Coordinates of C-alpha atoms in Angstrom, one line a residue:
X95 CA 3.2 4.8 -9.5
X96 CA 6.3 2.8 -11.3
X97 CA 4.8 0.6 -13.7
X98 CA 7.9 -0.5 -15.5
X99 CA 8.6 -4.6 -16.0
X100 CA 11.2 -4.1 -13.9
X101 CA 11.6 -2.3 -10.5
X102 CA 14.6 -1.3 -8.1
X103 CA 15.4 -1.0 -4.6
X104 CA 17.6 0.9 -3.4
X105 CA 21.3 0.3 -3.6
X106 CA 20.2 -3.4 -4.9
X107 CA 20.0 -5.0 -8.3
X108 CA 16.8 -4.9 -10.3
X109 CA 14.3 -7.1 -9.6
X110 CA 12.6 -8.7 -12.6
X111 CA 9.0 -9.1 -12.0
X112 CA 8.3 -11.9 -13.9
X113 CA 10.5 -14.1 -11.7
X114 CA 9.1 -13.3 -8.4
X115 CA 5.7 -14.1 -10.2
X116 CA 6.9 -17.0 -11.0
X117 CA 8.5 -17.9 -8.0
X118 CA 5.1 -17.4 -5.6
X119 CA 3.2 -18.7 -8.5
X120 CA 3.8 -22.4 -7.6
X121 CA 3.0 -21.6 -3.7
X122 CA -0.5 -20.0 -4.9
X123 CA -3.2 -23.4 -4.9
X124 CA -5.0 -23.6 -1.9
X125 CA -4.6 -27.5 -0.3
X126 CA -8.4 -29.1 0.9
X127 CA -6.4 -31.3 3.5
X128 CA -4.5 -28.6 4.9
X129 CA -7.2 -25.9 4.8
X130 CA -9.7 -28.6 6.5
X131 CA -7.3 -29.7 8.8
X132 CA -6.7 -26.4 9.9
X133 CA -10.3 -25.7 10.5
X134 CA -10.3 -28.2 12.5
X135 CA -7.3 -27.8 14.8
X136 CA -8.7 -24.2 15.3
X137 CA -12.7 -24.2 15.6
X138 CA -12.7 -27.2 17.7
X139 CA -10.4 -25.9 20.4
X140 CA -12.2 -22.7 20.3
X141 CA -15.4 -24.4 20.6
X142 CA -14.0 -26.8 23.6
X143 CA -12.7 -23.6 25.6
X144 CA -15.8 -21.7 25.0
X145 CA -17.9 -25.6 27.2
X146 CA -14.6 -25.6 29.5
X147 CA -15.3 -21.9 30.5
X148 CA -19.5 -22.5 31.0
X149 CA -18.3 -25.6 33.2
X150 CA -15.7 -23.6 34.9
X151 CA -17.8 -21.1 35.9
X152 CA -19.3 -22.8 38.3
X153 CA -15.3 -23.3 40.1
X154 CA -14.7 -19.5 39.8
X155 CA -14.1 -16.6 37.3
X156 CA -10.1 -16.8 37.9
X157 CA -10.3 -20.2 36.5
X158 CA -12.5 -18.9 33.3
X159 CA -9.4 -15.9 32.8
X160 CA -6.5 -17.9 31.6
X161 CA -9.5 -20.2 29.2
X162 CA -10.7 -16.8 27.8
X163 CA -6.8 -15.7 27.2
X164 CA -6.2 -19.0 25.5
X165 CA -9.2 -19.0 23.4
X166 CA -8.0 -15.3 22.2
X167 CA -5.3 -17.0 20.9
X168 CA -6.8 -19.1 19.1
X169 CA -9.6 -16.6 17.9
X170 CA -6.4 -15.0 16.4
X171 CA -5.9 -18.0 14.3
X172 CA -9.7 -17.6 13.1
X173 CA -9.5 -14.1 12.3
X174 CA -6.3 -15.2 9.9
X175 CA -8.6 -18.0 7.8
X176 CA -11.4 -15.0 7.7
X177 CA -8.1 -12.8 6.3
X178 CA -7.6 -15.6 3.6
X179 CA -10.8 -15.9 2.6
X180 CA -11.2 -12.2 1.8
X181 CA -8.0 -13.2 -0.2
X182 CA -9.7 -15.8 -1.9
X183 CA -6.6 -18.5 -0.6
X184 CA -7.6 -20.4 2.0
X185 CA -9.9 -22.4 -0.3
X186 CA -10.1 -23.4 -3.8
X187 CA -13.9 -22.8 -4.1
X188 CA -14.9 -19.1 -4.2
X189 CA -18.5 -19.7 -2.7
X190 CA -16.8 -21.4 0.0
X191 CA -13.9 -18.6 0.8
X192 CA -17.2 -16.4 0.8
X193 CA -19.4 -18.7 3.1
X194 CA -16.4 -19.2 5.7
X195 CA -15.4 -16.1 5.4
X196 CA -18.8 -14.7 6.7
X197 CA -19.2 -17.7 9.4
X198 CA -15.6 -16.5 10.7
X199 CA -16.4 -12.4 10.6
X200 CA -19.5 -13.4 12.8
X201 CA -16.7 -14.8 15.1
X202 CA -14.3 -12.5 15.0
X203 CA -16.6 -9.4 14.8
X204 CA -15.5 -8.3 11.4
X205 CA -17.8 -7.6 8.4
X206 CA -16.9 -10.1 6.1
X207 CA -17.0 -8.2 2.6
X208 CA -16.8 -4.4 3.9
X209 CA -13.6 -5.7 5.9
X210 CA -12.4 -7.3 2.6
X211 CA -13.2 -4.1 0.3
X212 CA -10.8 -1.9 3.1
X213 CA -8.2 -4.6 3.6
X214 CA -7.8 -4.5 -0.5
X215 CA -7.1 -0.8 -0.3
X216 CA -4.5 -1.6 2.1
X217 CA -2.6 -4.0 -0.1
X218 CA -3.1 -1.5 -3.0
X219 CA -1.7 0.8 -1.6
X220 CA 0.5 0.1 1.4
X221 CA 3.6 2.0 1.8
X222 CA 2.2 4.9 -0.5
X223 CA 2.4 8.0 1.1
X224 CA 0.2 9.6 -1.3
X225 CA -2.8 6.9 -0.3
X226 CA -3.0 6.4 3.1
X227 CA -5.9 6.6 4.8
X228 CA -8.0 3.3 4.9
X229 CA -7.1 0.2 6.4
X230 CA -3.7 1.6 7.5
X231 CA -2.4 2.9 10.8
X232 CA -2.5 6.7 11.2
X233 CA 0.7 7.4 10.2
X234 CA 2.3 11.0 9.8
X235 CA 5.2 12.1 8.2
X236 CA 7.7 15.0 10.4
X237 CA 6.2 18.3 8.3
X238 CA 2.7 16.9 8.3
X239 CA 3.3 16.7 12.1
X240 CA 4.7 20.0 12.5
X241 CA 2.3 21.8 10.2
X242 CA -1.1 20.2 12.1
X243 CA -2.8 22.2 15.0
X244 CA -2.2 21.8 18.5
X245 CA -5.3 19.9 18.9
X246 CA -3.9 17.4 15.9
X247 CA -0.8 16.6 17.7
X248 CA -2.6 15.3 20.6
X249 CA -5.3 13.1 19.0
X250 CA -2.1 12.1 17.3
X251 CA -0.6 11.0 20.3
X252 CA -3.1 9.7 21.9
X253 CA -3.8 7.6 18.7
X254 CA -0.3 6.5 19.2
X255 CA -0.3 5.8 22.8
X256 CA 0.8 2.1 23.4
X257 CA -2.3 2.0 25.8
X258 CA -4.9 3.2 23.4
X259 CA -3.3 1.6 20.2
X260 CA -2.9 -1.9 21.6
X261 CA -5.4 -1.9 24.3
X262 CA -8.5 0.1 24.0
X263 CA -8.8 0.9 20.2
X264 CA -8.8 -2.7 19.3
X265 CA -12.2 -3.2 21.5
X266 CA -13.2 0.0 19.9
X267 CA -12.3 -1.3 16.2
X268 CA -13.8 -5.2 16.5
X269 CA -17.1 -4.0 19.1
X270 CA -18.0 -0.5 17.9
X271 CA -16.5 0.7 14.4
X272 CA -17.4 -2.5 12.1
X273 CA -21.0 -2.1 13.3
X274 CA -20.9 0.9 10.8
X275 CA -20.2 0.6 7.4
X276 CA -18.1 3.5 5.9
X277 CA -19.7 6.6 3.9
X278 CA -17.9 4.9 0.8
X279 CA -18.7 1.3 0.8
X280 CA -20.7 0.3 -1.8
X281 CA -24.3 -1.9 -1.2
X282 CA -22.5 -5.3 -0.8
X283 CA -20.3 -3.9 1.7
X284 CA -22.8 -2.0 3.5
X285 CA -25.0 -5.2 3.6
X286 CA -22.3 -7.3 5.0
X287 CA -22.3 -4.7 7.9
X288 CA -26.1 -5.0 8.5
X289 CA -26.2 -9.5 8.2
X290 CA -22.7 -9.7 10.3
X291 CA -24.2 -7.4 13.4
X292 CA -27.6 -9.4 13.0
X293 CA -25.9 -12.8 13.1
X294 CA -23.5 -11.6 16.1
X295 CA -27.0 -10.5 17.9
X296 CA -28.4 -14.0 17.9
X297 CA -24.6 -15.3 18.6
X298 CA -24.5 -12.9 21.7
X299 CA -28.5 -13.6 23.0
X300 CA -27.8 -17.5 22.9
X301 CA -24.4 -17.6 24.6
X302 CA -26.0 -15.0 27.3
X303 CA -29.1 -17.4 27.6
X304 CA -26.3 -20.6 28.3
X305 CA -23.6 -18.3 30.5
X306 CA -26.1 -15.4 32.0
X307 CA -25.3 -12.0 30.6
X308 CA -22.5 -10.8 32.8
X309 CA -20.5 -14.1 32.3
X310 CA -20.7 -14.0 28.6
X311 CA -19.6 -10.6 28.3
X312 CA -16.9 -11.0 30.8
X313 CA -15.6 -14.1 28.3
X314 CA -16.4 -12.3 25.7
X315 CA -14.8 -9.4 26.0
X316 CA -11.7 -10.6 27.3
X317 CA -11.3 -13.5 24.6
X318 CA -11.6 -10.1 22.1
X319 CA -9.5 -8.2 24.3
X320 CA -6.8 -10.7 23.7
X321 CA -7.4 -11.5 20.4
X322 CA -7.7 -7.8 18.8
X323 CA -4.9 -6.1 21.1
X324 CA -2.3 -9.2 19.5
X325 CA -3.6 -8.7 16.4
X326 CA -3.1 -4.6 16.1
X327 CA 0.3 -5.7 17.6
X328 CA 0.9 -7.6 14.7
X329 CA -0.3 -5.6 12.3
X330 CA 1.5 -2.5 14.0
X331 CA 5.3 -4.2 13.4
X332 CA 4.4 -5.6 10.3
X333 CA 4.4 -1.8 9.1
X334 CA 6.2 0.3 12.1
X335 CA 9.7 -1.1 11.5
X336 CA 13.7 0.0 11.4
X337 CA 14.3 0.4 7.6
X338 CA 10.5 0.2 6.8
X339 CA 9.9 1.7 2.7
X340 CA 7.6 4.8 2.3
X341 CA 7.3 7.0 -1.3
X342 CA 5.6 9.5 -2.4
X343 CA 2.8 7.9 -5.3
X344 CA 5.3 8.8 -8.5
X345 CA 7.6 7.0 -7.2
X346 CA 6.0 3.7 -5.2
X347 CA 6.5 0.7 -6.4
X348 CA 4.4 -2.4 -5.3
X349 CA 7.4 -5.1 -5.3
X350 CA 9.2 -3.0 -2.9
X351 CA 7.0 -1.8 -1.3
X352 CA 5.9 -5.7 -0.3
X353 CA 9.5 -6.8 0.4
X354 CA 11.0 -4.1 2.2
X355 CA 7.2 -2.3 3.5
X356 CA 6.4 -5.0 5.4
X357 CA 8.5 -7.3 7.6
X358 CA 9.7 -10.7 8.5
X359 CA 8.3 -10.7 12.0
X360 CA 10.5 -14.3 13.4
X361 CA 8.2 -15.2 16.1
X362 CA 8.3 -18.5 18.2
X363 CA 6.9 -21.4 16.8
X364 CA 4.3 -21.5 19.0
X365 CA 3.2 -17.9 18.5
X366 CA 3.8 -18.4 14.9
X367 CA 0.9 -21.4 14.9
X368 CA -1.0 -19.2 16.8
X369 CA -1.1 -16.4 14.1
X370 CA -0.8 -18.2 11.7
X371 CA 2.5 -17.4 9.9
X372 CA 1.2 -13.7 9.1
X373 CA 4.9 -12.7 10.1
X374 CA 5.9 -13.9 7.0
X375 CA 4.0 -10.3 5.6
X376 CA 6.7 -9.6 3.2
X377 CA 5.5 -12.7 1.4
X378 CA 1.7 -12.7 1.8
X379 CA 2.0 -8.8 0.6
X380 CA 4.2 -9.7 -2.7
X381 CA 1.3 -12.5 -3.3
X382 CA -1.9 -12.4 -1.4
X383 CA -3.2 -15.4 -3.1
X384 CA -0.5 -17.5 -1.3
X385 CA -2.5 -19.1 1.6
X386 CA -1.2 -19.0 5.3
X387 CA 0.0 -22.7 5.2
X388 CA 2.1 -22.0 2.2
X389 CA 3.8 -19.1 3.5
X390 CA 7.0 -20.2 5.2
X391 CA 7.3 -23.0 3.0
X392 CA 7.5 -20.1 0.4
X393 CA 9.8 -18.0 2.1
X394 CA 12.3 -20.9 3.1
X395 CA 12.5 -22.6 -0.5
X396 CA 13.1 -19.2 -2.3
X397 CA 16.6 -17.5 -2.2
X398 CA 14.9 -14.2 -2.9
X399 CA 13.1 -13.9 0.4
X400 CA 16.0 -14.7 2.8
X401 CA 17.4 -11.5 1.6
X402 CA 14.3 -9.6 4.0
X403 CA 16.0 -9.2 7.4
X404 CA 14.1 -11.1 10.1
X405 CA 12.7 -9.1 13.2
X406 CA 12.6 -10.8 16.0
X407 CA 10.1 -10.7 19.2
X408 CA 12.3 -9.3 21.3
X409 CA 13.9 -6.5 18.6
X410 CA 10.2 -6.3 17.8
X411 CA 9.3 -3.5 20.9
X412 CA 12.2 -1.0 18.9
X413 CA 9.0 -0.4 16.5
X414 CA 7.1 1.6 20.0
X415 CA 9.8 4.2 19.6
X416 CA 8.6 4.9 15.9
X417 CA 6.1 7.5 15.9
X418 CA 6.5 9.8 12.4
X419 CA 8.4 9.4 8.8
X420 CA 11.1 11.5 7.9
X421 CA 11.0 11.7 4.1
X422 CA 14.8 13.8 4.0
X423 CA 16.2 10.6 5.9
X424 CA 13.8 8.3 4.6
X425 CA 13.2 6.5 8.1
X426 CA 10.8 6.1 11.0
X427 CA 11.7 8.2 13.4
X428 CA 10.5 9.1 17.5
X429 CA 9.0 12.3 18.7
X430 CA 12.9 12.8 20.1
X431 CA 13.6 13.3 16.5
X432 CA 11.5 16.8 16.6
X433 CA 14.0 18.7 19.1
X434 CA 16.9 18.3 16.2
X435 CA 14.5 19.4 13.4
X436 CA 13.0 22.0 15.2
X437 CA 16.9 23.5 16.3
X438 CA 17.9 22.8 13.1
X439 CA 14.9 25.0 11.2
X440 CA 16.5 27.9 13.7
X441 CA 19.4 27.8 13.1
X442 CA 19.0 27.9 9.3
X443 CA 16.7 30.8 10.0
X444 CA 17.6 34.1 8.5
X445 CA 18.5 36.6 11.1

């Protein structure tokens, strides 16, 4: 890993780190007012949908739907001040980052400390071929992918199946795997696992009791539906981009790897509220302590940042045609991409 004080990209001039410290520096205090006023603008809607569906009910389940898709959007924007907290950003208090953080995982189905623990790895280590592994997305490179079984290729694409990536292994991730803590997570982590499932228990029996058990999991499972499949989305282009930066450990560097490993995703402003300007990634990964709210004021006030190319919603669905890494070319490439290796590894044959 490049440790040097200063560190290069590619065809660019050196960055020196001491000025992009400085730089997200002044954007690093958390704000009371804004934190509290967005918990408010977000658990109070959630809570309001969560009466307007028990009332609606009673009208018919295809009024309850579009409720349960709208509070999924906003159970987006939850799971983003349970990602702060694990940061430490969203408030100024630790005990209370820590507090809100668990009250939020209950919510959104994620272990509050063992999510934090594999979320860290991720920013450690993000973009680093070397380290993948936890809290990434299975990602293989072309000779990995040509080297693995038959049987490897297909769980790898199924893994990487739009349906199963963005559909069914979000429910899998948020319902079933962080009920389990992993063989590695220390006790803290592990017990974090064990209060967040008993606190989601006694969530799940009292909303049953008020909705009846079928209606509360049809809610429930389609507010999560919503919620997780967006939020794998998001995480998915944040990563899976034209020009995104992968290197081998010897030669990663973390600067880069924030600036040009993760993207600009320029969403709508109203899908931006909703997710709480986590498209500004190439930011929050250069400085995790910068809390959501400070985000685009960071990115707009800083010359430095409007050098990242924006992606936009619609240039967005390019990143479903990336499937594998091509360390020769240095790019994300499709599975198309494996007819010209494989014709050009025959060619160069001997014969």
């Amino acid at each position: 890993m490049n440790t040097d004080d200063s560190v290069s990209t590619e065809g660019e001039k050196s960055t020196d780190i001491s000025a992009w410290k400085e730089i997200v520096a002044k954007y690093q205090k958390p704000s009371v007012s804004r934190g509290v006023w967005q918990l408010v603008n977000t658990f109070v809607p959630y809570a309001a949908l969560w009466c307007l569906m028990y009332f609606a009910l009673s009208v018919s389940y295809w009024l309850v739907v579009p409720l349960a898709i709208l509070a999924g959007g906003f159970l987006i924007r939850l799971f983003i001040i349970h990602h702060d907290c694990g940061h430490g950003s969203f408030l100024k208090s630790r005990r209370a980052n820590d507090v809100l953080g668990f009250i939020t995982g209950v919510l959104t189905f994620a272990p509050y400390d063992h999510w934090r623990w594999e979320h860290a790895a991720h920013h450690a280590t993000s973009g680093d071929l070397d380290r993948r592994g936890l809290g990434d997305l299975w990602t293989l490179t072309v000779q990995e992918y040509l080297e693995s079984s038959r049987w490897n290729r297909f769980a790898y694409r199924l893994a990487r199946n739009p349906v199963i990536l963005f559909v069914l292994a979000p429910l899998y991730m948020f319902l079933i795997k962080h009920r389990f803590a992993k063989a590695k997570a220390n006790r803290r982590e592990r017990h974090s696992v064990y209060w967040t499932n008993l606190a989601i228990l006694g969530l799940a029996a009292g909303l049953s009791w008020i909705f009846g058990i079928q209606a509360y999991l049809v809610i429930q499972l389609t507010v999560m539906g919503v919620a997780g499949s967006a939020g794998v989305w998001l995480f998915y282009v944040q990563h899976q981009f034209e020009g995104a930066y992968w290197e081998r450990s010897e030669n990663w560097d973390y600067t880069t790897a924030a600036l040009k490993g993760s993207s600009f995703y320029k969403l709508p402003k109203v899908l931006q509220w909703f997710s709480g300007n986590i498209g500004f990634h190439h930011i929050h990964h250069l400085s995790p302590k910068i809390p959501n709210y400070h985000l685009e004021k960071c990115h707009n006030a800083e010359p430095l940042f409007q050098t990242v190319k924006a992606i936009t919603l619609f240039s967005s669905f390019k990143s479903l045609t990336f499937r594998l890494w091509d360390e020769q070319r240095r790019r994300l490439v499709g599975y198309g991409h494996l007819r010209m290796v494989r014709r050009q590894r025959k060619q160069a044959a001997p014969r």
